[in-house]
XYZ file of C-alpha atoms in Angstrom:
778
model
C -12.825 -5.324 -5.702
C -13.262 -2.381 -8.147
C -10.690 -0.195 -10.298
C -10.411 3.755 -10.884
C -10.348 2.669 -14.533
C -14.256 2.477 -14.901
C -14.471 5.993 -12.950
C -11.890 7.140 -15.882
C -14.252 5.098 -17.851
C -17.555 7.208 -16.815
C -15.280 10.497 -16.704
C -14.871 10.209 -20.357
C -18.350 9.807 -20.970
C -19.633 11.768 -18.413
C -17.883 14.972 -18.152
C -18.399 16.631 -21.017
C -21.904 17.326 -20.495
C -22.136 18.084 -17.513
C -19.156 21.045 -17.597
C -21.372 22.656 -20.299
C -24.461 22.424 -18.284
C -22.457 24.056 -15.814
C -23.598 21.325 -13.275
C -20.595 20.873 -11.292
C -21.569 22.928 -8.705
C -23.998 20.124 -7.671
C -22.269 17.988 -6.633
C -21.331 15.541 -3.332
C -19.874 17.685 -0.463
C -17.860 14.461 0.672
C -14.981 14.725 -1.607
C -13.914 10.642 -1.385
C -14.235 7.926 -3.613
C -16.982 6.145 -1.744
C -20.271 5.777 -3.149
C -22.457 8.949 -2.185
C -25.859 7.738 0.318
C -28.575 8.356 -0.215
C -28.397 10.280 -3.720
C -31.177 12.086 -5.428
C -32.269 9.128 -7.284
C -33.041 7.411 -4.494
C -36.521 5.680 -3.578
C -35.971 8.230 0.035
C -35.161 11.455 -2.608
C -38.385 11.136 -4.872
C -40.491 10.642 -1.940
C -39.523 13.944 -0.147
C -39.797 15.632 -4.415
C -42.439 14.182 -6.316
C -42.522 16.869 -8.273
C -38.922 16.852 -9.314
C -37.137 14.414 -11.745
C -34.364 12.581 -10.143
C -31.287 12.998 -12.504
C -29.924 9.824 -12.929
C -27.609 7.930 -9.886
C -24.323 7.538 -12.867
C -24.093 11.251 -13.351
C -24.405 12.288 -9.477
C -20.990 9.477 -8.930
C -18.999 11.368 -11.438
C -20.375 14.709 -9.615
C -18.917 13.705 -6.470
C -15.742 12.622 -7.965
C -14.980 16.305 -9.602
C -14.777 17.930 -6.662
C -11.924 15.491 -4.927
C -8.265 16.395 -5.775
C -6.657 13.770 -8.516
C -4.312 12.251 -5.299
C -8.012 10.511 -4.665
C -8.660 9.164 -8.213
C -5.275 9.462 -10.203
C -5.711 8.576 -13.819
C -3.800 6.716 -15.765
C -2.271 4.933 -12.866
C -3.064 0.947 -11.457
C -5.238 1.074 -8.806
C -6.496 -1.356 -7.164
C -9.525 -1.018 -4.720
C -11.638 -3.365 -1.766
C -14.512 -2.002 -0.743
C -16.178 -2.685 2.484
C -18.524 -6.477 1.336
C -15.480 -8.101 1.379
C -13.651 -7.475 4.940
C -17.891 -6.830 6.699
C -18.933 -9.943 7.286
C -15.840 -12.053 8.927
C -13.736 -11.263 11.978
C -11.345 -8.150 10.348
C -9.006 -7.783 12.533
C -5.978 -5.646 10.857
C -5.373 -4.356 7.131
C -4.253 -7.278 6.010
C -8.467 -8.681 6.592
C -8.719 -5.733 4.362
C -6.578 -6.076 1.389
C -5.742 -9.300 1.271
C -7.329 -10.458 -1.939
C -6.120 -6.745 -3.629
C -3.081 -7.944 -6.008
C 0.053 -6.398 -5.385
C -0.466 -6.100 -1.893
C 1.806 -8.646 0.373
C 2.008 -8.999 4.047
C 3.992 -9.877 7.098
C 3.766 -10.016 10.834
C 5.368 -6.760 12.533
C 5.984 -5.994 15.791
C 2.800 -6.277 17.321
C -1.077 -7.769 16.739
C -2.027 -5.047 14.064
C 1.238 -3.934 13.283
C 0.863 -5.296 9.849
C 3.720 -4.947 7.145
C 2.021 -3.995 4.049
C 4.450 -4.202 1.141
C 2.845 -3.124 -2.105
C 4.620 -4.958 -5.354
C 7.710 -5.643 -2.352
C 7.288 -1.787 -0.881
C 7.876 -2.989 2.440
C 8.719 -7.095 2.232
C 11.966 -5.744 4.312
C 10.959 -3.615 6.858
C 10.174 -5.460 10.656
C 7.681 -2.954 11.082
C 5.078 -0.287 9.600
C 4.327 0.776 6.293
C 6.981 2.316 4.657
C 8.128 3.762 0.663
C 4.379 4.355 0.697
C 2.570 7.632 1.414
C -0.892 6.481 3.422
C -3.650 8.592 3.759
C -6.948 8.057 5.258
C -10.182 10.342 3.772
C -7.363 11.958 2.202
C -5.251 13.706 5.553
C -2.036 11.990 5.928
C -0.964 9.228 8.128
C 2.491 8.809 6.850
C 4.450 10.951 8.986
C 8.029 13.153 7.687
C 10.383 10.493 7.907
C 7.835 8.310 6.007
C 6.715 5.788 8.848
C 3.107 4.799 8.767
C 1.690 1.722 10.861
C -1.147 -0.475 10.561
C -1.834 -0.298 14.453
C -4.643 2.737 13.925
C -6.631 0.315 11.960
C -9.433 -1.819 12.936
C -11.318 -2.345 9.392
C -15.163 -2.023 11.326
C -14.768 1.837 10.497
C -14.176 1.077 7.030
C -15.737 1.444 3.910
C -13.080 1.104 1.396
C -9.176 1.130 0.634
C -7.744 2.196 -2.873
C -4.038 1.032 -3.643
C -2.556 3.051 -5.794
C 0.162 1.611 -7.125
C 3.892 1.724 -8.912
C 6.089 5.180 -8.694
C 3.601 8.026 -7.361
C 6.118 11.077 -5.814
C 5.067 12.766 -8.531
C 1.554 13.097 -6.710
C 2.341 12.142 -3.769
C 5.684 13.267 -2.786
C 8.700 11.109 -1.008
C 8.513 7.565 0.061
C 5.596 7.033 -2.727
C 8.287 4.947 -3.990
C 5.980 2.414 -4.887
C 2.332 3.939 -4.050
C 0.050 4.965 -1.980
C -2.690 3.984 -0.469
C -6.072 6.017 0.793
C -8.501 4.770 3.850
C -11.537 5.472 3.353
C -14.232 4.758 6.302
C -18.074 4.937 6.491
C -19.976 7.991 5.382
C -22.584 8.745 8.507
C -25.233 8.834 6.579
C -24.700 5.143 5.904
C -24.903 4.180 9.245
C -27.692 6.289 10.016
C -28.182 5.216 13.604
C -26.230 3.580 16.170
C -24.194 -0.425 15.475
C -23.108 -2.623 18.372
C -20.478 -5.145 17.805
C -18.899 -7.753 18.960
C -15.753 -10.727 17.864
C -14.876 -13.117 19.700
C -12.637 -16.428 19.649
C -9.453 -18.120 20.096
C -6.927 -17.360 21.840
C -9.218 -15.088 24.155
C -9.935 -12.496 21.259
C -12.267 -9.964 21.798
C -13.475 -6.613 20.296
C -15.735 -4.594 21.178
C -16.379 -2.262 19.102
C -19.810 1.381 18.217
C -20.110 3.040 15.620
C -22.449 6.230 15.118
C -23.416 7.671 12.373
C -25.869 10.830 10.816
C -25.710 12.939 8.157
C -27.321 14.969 4.821
C -26.489 17.359 2.480
C -25.766 19.972 5.565
C -23.161 17.789 7.511
C -22.064 14.015 7.793
C -21.170 12.266 11.277
C -19.906 8.900 11.763
C -18.071 7.795 15.210
C -16.189 4.077 15.781
C -15.116 3.564 18.783
C -12.977 -0.410 19.908
C -11.486 -2.202 22.291
C -9.914 -5.512 21.261
C -8.013 -8.179 23.940
C -5.988 -11.183 23.331
C -3.981 -14.012 25.091
C -2.567 -14.334 21.878
C -1.356 -17.411 19.926
C 2.105 -17.194 20.909
C 3.552 -16.744 23.884
C 4.149 -12.911 25.157
C 1.951 -11.943 22.775
C -1.121 -10.883 24.890
C -2.582 -7.624 24.016
C -4.510 -4.173 24.715
C -5.624 -2.090 21.826
C -8.445 0.261 22.201
C -9.334 2.697 18.762
C -11.214 6.099 18.092
C -12.012 6.964 15.081
C -14.264 10.507 13.860
C -14.941 12.530 10.754
C -17.239 14.958 11.156
C -18.201 17.143 7.838
C -19.790 20.749 7.918
C -21.304 22.488 4.768
C -21.037 26.231 5.595
C -22.115 27.731 2.929
C -22.812 26.357 -0.853
C -18.993 27.397 -1.901
C -17.599 26.228 1.959
C -17.129 23.683 4.048
C -15.209 22.405 6.805
C -14.214 18.288 7.604
C -12.682 17.638 10.642
C -10.760 14.487 11.248
C -9.379 12.854 14.426
C -8.330 9.136 15.545
C -6.312 8.052 18.436
C -4.846 4.910 19.057
C -3.767 2.658 22.079
C -1.491 -0.321 22.108
C 0.287 -2.176 24.976
C 1.562 -5.340 23.763
C 3.357 -8.268 25.070
C 5.946 -9.237 22.347
C 7.991 -12.616 21.222
C 11.402 -12.446 20.117
C 11.889 -13.138 16.294
C 13.083 -16.364 15.774
C 15.591 -18.197 13.400
C 14.445 -20.686 10.794
C 16.324 -23.485 13.374
C 13.902 -22.119 16.238
C 10.931 -21.643 14.353
C 10.864 -24.997 13.048
C 12.103 -26.260 16.718
C 9.555 -24.554 18.781
C 7.164 -22.322 16.283
C 4.705 -21.056 19.254
C 7.663 -20.869 21.346
C 5.598 -23.458 24.392
C 7.303 -23.790 27.294
C 10.125 -20.681 27.264
C 8.402 -19.619 30.844
C 12.065 -19.447 31.467
C 15.357 -19.507 29.961
C 16.965 -22.137 32.377
C 15.303 -25.351 31.716
C 12.787 -24.210 28.540
C 12.079 -25.849 25.463
C 14.107 -26.641 22.817
C 13.958 -23.623 20.301
C 12.999 -21.144 23.208
C 13.627 -17.290 21.562
C 16.246 -15.550 24.737
C 17.985 -12.404 24.529
C 21.298 -11.408 26.555
C 21.191 -8.818 28.885
C 24.304 -7.439 30.557
C 23.957 -8.177 34.481
C 24.543 -4.423 35.648
C 22.630 -3.161 32.727
C 25.482 -1.396 31.041
C 28.701 -3.472 30.488
C 30.081 -6.609 31.454
C 28.684 -10.588 32.323
C 25.071 -10.938 30.612
C 22.203 -13.577 31.576
C 20.081 -14.439 28.517
C 16.040 -14.775 29.226
C 13.329 -15.227 27.930
C 10.884 -13.210 26.286
C 8.211 -13.877 29.189
C 11.301 -13.171 32.062
C 11.661 -9.853 30.672
C 8.459 -8.874 30.247
C 8.996 -7.381 26.332
C 7.131 -5.462 24.774
C 5.737 -1.885 22.855
C 3.304 0.587 24.908
C 2.806 2.798 22.590
C 0.163 5.845 21.641
C -0.718 8.139 18.229
C -3.009 10.394 18.219
C -4.402 12.619 14.701
C -6.095 15.748 13.979
C -6.985 17.502 10.692
C -8.751 20.188 9.854
C -9.964 20.434 6.098
C -11.003 23.492 4.595
C -12.527 23.482 0.866
C -14.076 26.154 -1.536
C -15.587 26.684 -4.509
C -13.871 29.622 -6.341
C -16.050 29.052 -9.117
C -18.885 25.859 -10.195
C -15.522 24.391 -11.996
C -12.507 25.558 -9.184
C -12.086 24.028 -5.892
C -9.852 25.077 -3.622
C -9.026 23.393 -0.662
C -6.391 23.328 1.788
C -6.048 21.775 4.994
C -3.597 21.090 8.515
C -2.650 17.382 10.293
C -1.298 17.577 13.801
C 0.464 13.868 13.969
C 1.843 12.855 17.815
C 3.610 9.033 17.784
C 5.383 8.528 21.064
C 6.388 5.509 22.060
C 8.328 2.930 24.682
C 9.589 0.176 23.107
C 11.497 -2.845 25.540
C 11.407 -5.237 22.009
C 15.089 -6.798 22.736
C 18.534 -6.127 24.981
C 17.004 -2.539 24.963
C 13.844 -0.106 25.823
C 13.546 2.685 23.049
C 11.192 5.495 24.292
C 10.565 9.687 22.402
C 7.870 11.741 21.300
C 7.674 12.216 17.746
C 5.751 15.400 16.903
C 4.232 16.067 13.194
C 2.799 19.235 11.198
C 1.081 18.842 7.696
C -0.340 21.108 5.353
C -1.372 21.182 2.068
C -3.544 23.685 0.313
C -4.233 22.913 -3.247
C -6.058 23.749 -6.177
C -8.552 21.805 -9.078
C -9.906 23.199 -12.577
C -11.486 21.846 -15.130
C -12.176 23.604 -18.093
C -13.091 23.214 -21.680
C -10.435 23.507 -24.289
C -12.184 23.452 -27.657
C -14.717 20.526 -26.934
C -12.309 19.001 -25.088
C -12.136 18.472 -20.722
C -8.601 20.067 -19.826
C -8.571 19.218 -15.115
C -6.113 20.322 -13.791
C -4.319 20.417 -10.404
C -2.097 22.217 -7.986
C -0.750 21.439 -4.675
C 2.091 22.792 -2.311
C 2.583 20.517 0.767
C 5.311 21.225 3.660
C 5.251 18.664 6.531
C 8.091 18.396 9.666
C 8.837 16.244 12.602
C 10.710 16.751 15.597
C 11.673 14.468 17.762
C 13.892 13.153 20.493
C 13.885 9.685 21.948
C 16.334 7.764 24.507
C 17.881 4.637 24.809
C 18.786 2.440 27.523
C 20.107 -1.520 28.208
C 17.393 -3.739 30.019
C 17.912 -4.874 33.132
C 17.290 -9.534 33.240
C 14.274 -9.187 35.250
C 10.471 -8.458 35.202
C 9.102 -5.607 34.007
C 10.717 -4.836 31.520
C 13.474 -2.802 34.290
C 15.367 -0.354 32.473
C 19.239 -0.056 33.164
C 21.866 2.914 31.931
C 21.346 5.062 28.733
C 22.948 2.952 25.903
C 22.174 6.221 23.187
C 19.828 9.419 22.378
C 18.754 11.121 19.510
C 17.055 14.341 18.992
C 16.644 15.891 15.057
C 13.772 16.924 12.737
C 13.236 16.336 9.114
C 10.688 18.200 7.214
C 9.936 18.114 3.460
C 8.855 20.853 1.040
C 7.676 20.487 -1.749
C 5.224 21.435 -5.109
C 3.052 19.243 -7.420
C 1.162 19.735 -10.588
C -0.711 17.214 -12.976
C -3.321 18.400 -16.541
C -5.905 15.572 -17.367
C -6.550 16.043 -21.212
C -8.975 14.732 -22.433
C -8.455 14.947 -25.693
C -10.497 12.877 -28.157
C -14.072 10.863 -26.256
C -11.910 7.527 -25.846
C -9.004 8.791 -24.400
C -6.914 11.444 -21.467
C -3.432 11.511 -21.618
C -1.984 12.841 -18.457
C 0.632 14.562 -17.433
C 2.419 15.216 -14.720
C 5.601 16.805 -12.411
C 6.225 17.563 -8.810
C 9.337 17.805 -6.708
C 10.574 17.850 -2.970
C 13.163 19.763 -1.364
C 14.156 17.355 2.708
C 15.713 18.735 5.021
C 17.170 16.172 8.288
C 18.920 17.642 10.949
C 20.238 14.481 14.023
C 22.723 13.882 16.249
C 23.180 10.790 18.153
C 25.068 10.642 21.453
C 26.164 6.611 21.985
C 27.400 5.877 24.989
C 30.185 3.011 25.929
C 30.419 1.980 29.656
C 32.744 -0.021 31.751
C 33.663 -0.184 34.936
C 36.619 2.631 35.231
C 34.803 5.536 32.529
C 31.817 6.250 30.430
C 32.665 7.615 26.550
C 30.314 9.050 24.461
C 30.284 9.624 20.826
C 28.747 12.533 18.775
C 27.866 11.579 15.770
C 25.915 14.269 13.436
C 23.543 13.685 10.167
C 23.227 16.652 8.048
C 21.185 15.622 5.220
C 19.566 17.904 2.623
C 18.164 16.833 -0.624
C 15.911 17.675 -3.450
C 14.283 15.019 -6.224
C 11.833 15.581 -9.577
C 9.571 13.453 -10.817
C 7.920 13.817 -13.933
C 4.919 11.244 -14.683
C 2.268 10.720 -18.156
C 0.751 7.125 -18.408
C -2.194 7.332 -21.318
C -6.398 6.137 -21.031
C -7.186 4.735 -23.804
C -10.795 3.478 -23.982
C -12.027 1.451 -27.163
C -15.266 0.164 -25.603
C -17.716 -0.192 -22.741
C -16.052 -3.470 -21.950
C -12.118 -2.700 -22.843
C -9.890 0.344 -20.898
C -6.507 0.691 -21.569
C -4.283 2.178 -19.935
C -0.221 2.873 -20.212
C 1.777 4.887 -17.642
C 5.308 5.680 -16.890
C 6.234 6.830 -13.379
C 9.060 8.180 -11.161
C 9.298 8.267 -7.497
C 11.522 8.575 -4.691
C 12.959 7.960 -1.013
C 15.076 9.867 1.403
C 16.870 7.491 4.122
C 14.887 8.111 7.272
C 16.489 9.754 10.490
C 16.304 6.116 11.900
C 18.631 4.296 9.609
C 21.809 6.683 9.620
C 22.648 5.575 13.028
C 22.891 2.373 13.041
C 25.989 0.311 11.474
C 26.069 -3.306 9.792
C 27.048 -5.077 12.359
C 23.145 -3.721 14.465
C 24.598 -1.233 16.842
C 24.714 2.171 16.737
C 26.750 4.464 15.224
C 27.843 6.165 12.172
C 25.848 5.382 9.108
C 25.220 9.167 7.602
C 26.620 7.945 3.751
C 23.173 6.596 2.544
C 21.406 7.831 -0.677
C 18.259 8.893 -1.926
C 16.398 5.815 -3.661
C 14.853 6.632 -7.164
C 12.760 4.392 -9.333
C 11.330 4.717 -12.843
C 8.367 2.111 -13.537
C 6.107 1.387 -16.698
C 3.063 0.001 -15.983
C 0.575 -1.954 -18.738
C -2.285 -2.409 -17.580
C -6.409 -3.494 -19.107
C -9.552 -4.138 -17.593
C -12.096 -6.098 -19.345
C -15.687 -6.123 -18.456
C -17.767 -7.724 -21.163
C -20.967 -7.736 -18.459
C -22.040 -7.836 -15.365
C -20.938 -11.364 -14.426
C -17.676 -10.961 -15.514
C -14.546 -8.846 -15.120
C -10.714 -8.885 -15.372
C -8.261 -6.487 -14.923
C -4.155 -7.281 -15.299
C -1.473 -4.855 -15.192
C 2.143 -5.881 -16.304
C 4.987 -3.437 -14.559
C 8.823 -3.487 -14.683
C 10.786 -0.394 -12.312
C 14.185 -0.223 -12.829
C 15.817 1.609 -9.337
C 18.326 3.267 -8.073
C 20.804 2.915 -4.608
C 17.452 1.399 -3.389
C 17.103 1.829 0.396
C 17.689 -2.570 1.326
C 17.639 -3.423 5.530
C 18.510 -6.392 6.689
C 18.654 -8.345 10.823
C 21.375 -8.599 12.239
C 20.060 -10.469 15.526
C 17.813 -10.014 18.291
C 21.503 -9.823 20.766
C 22.109 -6.120 19.095
C 21.374 -2.467 19.772
C 19.266 -1.634 17.350
C 18.428 -5.018 15.479
C 18.393 -3.397 11.439
C 20.732 -1.215 9.466
C 19.757 0.069 6.059
C 22.807 0.243 2.937
C 22.124 1.539 -0.587
C 21.851 -1.357 -3.584
C 23.580 0.904 -6.260
C 21.167 -1.205 -9.083
C 17.915 -2.915 -9.417
C 15.153 -4.033 -11.091
C 11.428 -5.397 -10.248
C 8.702 -6.613 -12.992
C 6.323 -7.943 -12.873
C 2.224 -8.707 -13.440
C -1.032 -8.445 -10.985
C -4.257 -10.227 -12.366
C -8.186 -10.043 -10.459
C -11.403 -11.159 -11.691
C -14.298 -11.551 -10.397
C -16.213 -14.326 -12.705
C -20.163 -15.099 -11.651
C -20.364 -18.563 -13.697
C -23.741 -19.459 -13.947
C -25.601 -15.509 -12.747
C -29.277 -17.130 -13.954
C -29.511 -20.411 -12.445
C -26.944 -19.506 -8.618
C -27.680 -15.878 -8.574
C -25.889 -15.568 -5.522
C -22.736 -17.860 -5.993
C -19.119 -15.811 -7.517
C -15.357 -16.554 -8.254
C -13.090 -13.789 -7.434
C -9.405 -14.597 -7.850
C -6.405 -12.411 -7.307
C -2.423 -13.514 -8.232
C 0.899 -11.270 -8.014
C 4.444 -11.990 -9.587
C 6.896 -10.163 -8.438
C 10.418 -10.549 -9.439
C 13.450 -8.256 -8.330
C 16.835 -8.405 -9.003
C 20.287 -7.184 -7.792
C 22.057 -5.607 -11.496
C 24.509 -3.660 -9.724
C 25.742 -4.479 -5.988
C 29.158 -5.238 -4.436
C 28.597 -6.623 -0.740
C 31.323 -6.625 2.288
C 31.327 -9.104 3.921
C 33.656 -8.900 7.528
C 34.887 -11.526 9.639
C 37.224 -10.136 13.169
C 40.665 -11.284 10.662
C 39.612 -10.214 7.304
C 37.115 -8.346 4.392
C 35.467 -10.244 1.227
C 33.517 -8.595 -1.431
C 31.230 -10.669 -3.089
C 29.114 -9.446 -6.222
C 24.637 -9.786 -6.006
C 24.804 -9.076 -9.457
C 21.250 -10.985 -10.826
C 20.748 -12.341 -7.325
C 16.765 -12.076 -6.365
C 16.122 -8.797 -3.580
C 15.558 -11.261 0.469
C 12.049 -10.989 1.279
C 9.669 -10.719 -1.775
C 7.537 -13.443 -2.676
C 7.931 -13.982 -6.137
C 4.059 -15.547 -6.089
C 1.203 -14.993 -3.970
C -3.020 -16.057 -4.809
C -5.821 -15.311 -2.899
C -8.891 -17.467 -3.831
C -12.175 -16.666 -2.693
C -15.770 -19.163 -3.467
C -18.349 -16.552 -2.182
C -22.224 -17.068 -1.784
C -25.013 -15.434 -1.215
C -28.688 -16.114 -1.124
C -30.722 -13.538 -2.775
C -33.967 -14.508 -1.826
C -36.015 -16.576 -0.415
C -36.165 -18.785 3.146
C -32.409 -18.313 3.081
C -31.657 -15.322 1.650
C -29.023 -13.143 3.860
C -27.646 -16.405 4.229
C -24.202 -16.327 2.986
C -20.098 -17.704 3.612
C -17.129 -18.280 1.467
C -13.779 -20.759 1.196
C -10.742 -18.840 0.707
C -7.536 -20.219 -0.577
C -3.956 -17.492 0.348
C -0.888 -19.388 -1.225
C 2.964 -17.633 -0.774
C 5.583 -19.043 -1.824
C 8.743 -19.806 -1.024
C 11.234 -16.611 -0.995
C 14.770 -15.868 0.022
C 15.788 -13.823 2.904
C 19.719 -13.170 2.386
C 21.583 -11.590 -0.215
C 23.213 -14.479 -1.230
C 19.887 -16.684 -1.685
C 21.401 -19.112 0.301
C 18.347 -19.242 3.474
C 14.387 -19.857 1.256
C 11.871 -20.034 4.233
C 8.996 -22.032 3.002
C 6.160 -21.292 1.287
C 2.703 -22.049 2.372
C -1.278 -22.690 2.036
C -4.558 -21.440 3.976
C -7.918 -22.374 3.500
C -10.342 -20.717 5.679
C -13.987 -20.872 6.400
C -16.819 -18.843 7.073
C -20.456 -18.425 6.963
C -23.063 -15.070 8.077
C -26.129 -14.253 7.679
C -28.207 -11.276 7.010
C -31.596 -11.534 7.937
C -34.429 -9.602 4.957
C -36.003 -6.728 6.018
C -39.304 -9.049 5.861
C -38.521 -10.371 9.192
C -39.277 -6.969 10.771
C -36.646 -6.233 13.357
C -34.737 -9.155 13.098
C -33.720 -7.390 9.337
C -30.817 -5.027 12.393
C -28.832 -8.112 13.320
C -25.985 -9.989 11.796
C -23.748 -12.677 12.907
C -20.760 -14.903 11.966
C -18.951 -18.046 12.121
C -15.030 -18.669 10.754
C -12.719 -20.306 11.021
C -8.771 -20.013 9.634
C -5.901 -21.909 9.270
C -8.653 -24.762 9.152
C -5.793 -27.717 8.137
C -4.134 -26.196 10.576
C -1.037 -25.658 9.065
C 2.426 -24.361 10.599
C 3.679 -21.041 8.409
C 6.116 -18.629 8.400
C 3.697 -15.096 9.115
C 6.790 -12.419 9.077
C 10.656 -13.295 8.254
C 12.596 -10.213 7.967
C 15.734 -10.397 6.101
C 19.061 -11.383 7.822
C 22.949 -10.805 6.457
C 25.505 -13.300 5.495
C 28.223 -14.450 7.504
C 31.952 -14.906 6.638
C 33.583 -17.637 7.972
C 36.882 -17.695 8.913
C 38.075 -19.191 5.990
C 37.214 -16.339 4.260
C 33.767 -18.134 2.652
C 30.825 -17.469 3.027
C 28.607 -19.538 5.388
C 25.862 -21.482 3.788
C 22.249 -22.155 4.546
C 23.192 -24.507 7.758
C 24.587 -21.296 9.594
C 22.512 -18.808 8.555
C 19.084 -20.958 9.834
C 20.911 -20.553 13.103
C 21.035 -16.675 12.942
C 18.014 -15.261 14.938
C 15.876 -12.269 14.711
C 13.541 -13.105 11.416
C 10.623 -15.550 11.662
C 7.467 -14.922 13.441
C 5.185 -18.008 12.954
C 1.391 -17.512 11.684
C -1.758 -18.430 13.669
C -2.539 -22.436 14.270
C -6.274 -23.304 13.795
C -8.206 -20.723 15.057
C -12.014 -20.227 15.815
C -13.981 -16.448 15.800
C -17.852 -15.410 15.792
C -19.540 -12.216 15.409
C -22.742 -10.079 15.948
C -24.052 -6.511 14.935
C -26.938 -5.030 15.822
C -28.497 -2.026 14.428
C -30.447 0.764 15.854
């Protein structure tokens, strides 16, 4: 695990010399934070030009950072990274396997096999799908659509070199929806692949993943192509799936001053979907076995009630298998970036991205169908100057993104094939965001960096929803219109101090904002389609204080404390599976998020046992309402309840990951390695009254891999591993969305026993599973 703070320390020492020498022209052509394959100081380069002295590798890395925008390595912002060696030797089925050791990152199971709900400092803990309150990019191209939606289905970890997580309020640089930060995924470079790799993963529940990676590159071009096809029967009834992914990046140097980067991603997900259970159902039947039919099904089976005529009247309860609930989604992204050097110290980048998401989702009582077309244009300028004898980096960016959509919602019939009945609602609309942002990074003293920035976004949401109410005598249509415009500003300031080579300190004051998504305007507190257009933007002000201590090559510790103040926080809750939309959104007027993040790597015996290492990540995340009164209603009355001081539901207060790793560096067993991993998640509440809690859990995973050494000849091209997940076969909740509290007929809040029967919340995690894999390189 690494941090940008190490890069900032290198930049602080090397950049003045580089600027004074005018050597920025020699920067690497690919502007990413990943290491540069085959640098000029490598033995390969030295042999091709024996009379030319190779520059130090450290200087080349600093130059590579100089060309990229600050959005890929923001100085002063808390940043944690995961590199390929952290996840490449295991089954790595989803983004959770990439980020499991990143402090501040927690995970819930979304609606589908790779639809992992990634939460940074609790950002997405109350979502049932996707990545919200984050700006997500890949190789610098946006994969968050203008409405703030990103999904992890696109991500097959085999394609990636690493991932960087920029934590805390971050709208100054990243704009709308960066309320808890940003994530940038880095694909592998073609030069590092240098050939063709074929691989297969296989294991429990009929899982097979066949994948290939093709790559080549030099100073003129770099090409990477990845494709995978993964299939599984799933460990919960009605959770079988097939998903295919293609990912490509091409970088071409047109001239010494001009470069083009072409990016393409395509994903098709075809997944059956079980229902989310109540806590009572989960305790009885977590894997929903014996639930082929509702009549005579086992205890604890999830069912959904569907209109017999597909429109109104009498209903029939069916299981997900009977109705064939599921998702068929396609996502295609293509982007093109042009980079031009006006001078060795000034780089201009302009890029365009087209992103289409088409969904067909019969997930509960209804089927949701429609396309979402997005367009994103960004242009930015990075300039490196010298003020006196001190370096100054200036960054300015303008961006515009636009999404148009049109979807239809149909009632489902209680028969096989997810058969559609009548149309229950339609929605057509758009959302656009236009923004301007700048940042100044001034190294005003050899050991000090000061950063200030300001960003602003104008957002416009226009949509019309038509809701149909049907009966035996008439059909009534109701139109609901949302025309909302929002303007938000986000200033920030940070300072970085590097007293010596072992320590780096940073302090940051950041702000952020997120506008409501179009869909949240049209769902009532009862979980039905209707008017909720009064929602406001949420905003946050956060303070980070962090340090990194690196006294030797065998010890690295990074710790950050954060305190964030939220205004009008957008909170989502489930209204149950037998509702049209399932979940609704409201504003909590004031809330606070505070916590501590810790990452540590320790090589305890570097001389005696050089291949052994301990890695630890821990997060404490305490989130409370400081001003919020909730109104609960039943058929005869309404009552208000203060939630001040209550924990915000869905947020895990504690989560920890610890790994003991070993890789044999030499001798007869060189290349043999493995790890033992413990993951622990604490108990957390899932309702505003904090009455119902989801039990915490601990998991033990084991892995062994073998990478034959080069001395074995062609055998060196092989890689193999075996892995056991959840060794103790623990039953645990991998996904638990928040639920609404209930008002009883006597005017009192329902207790935990009543809430435990509310459906639409829990997915069980995987029981004990065995996996293996092989990979060969040509």
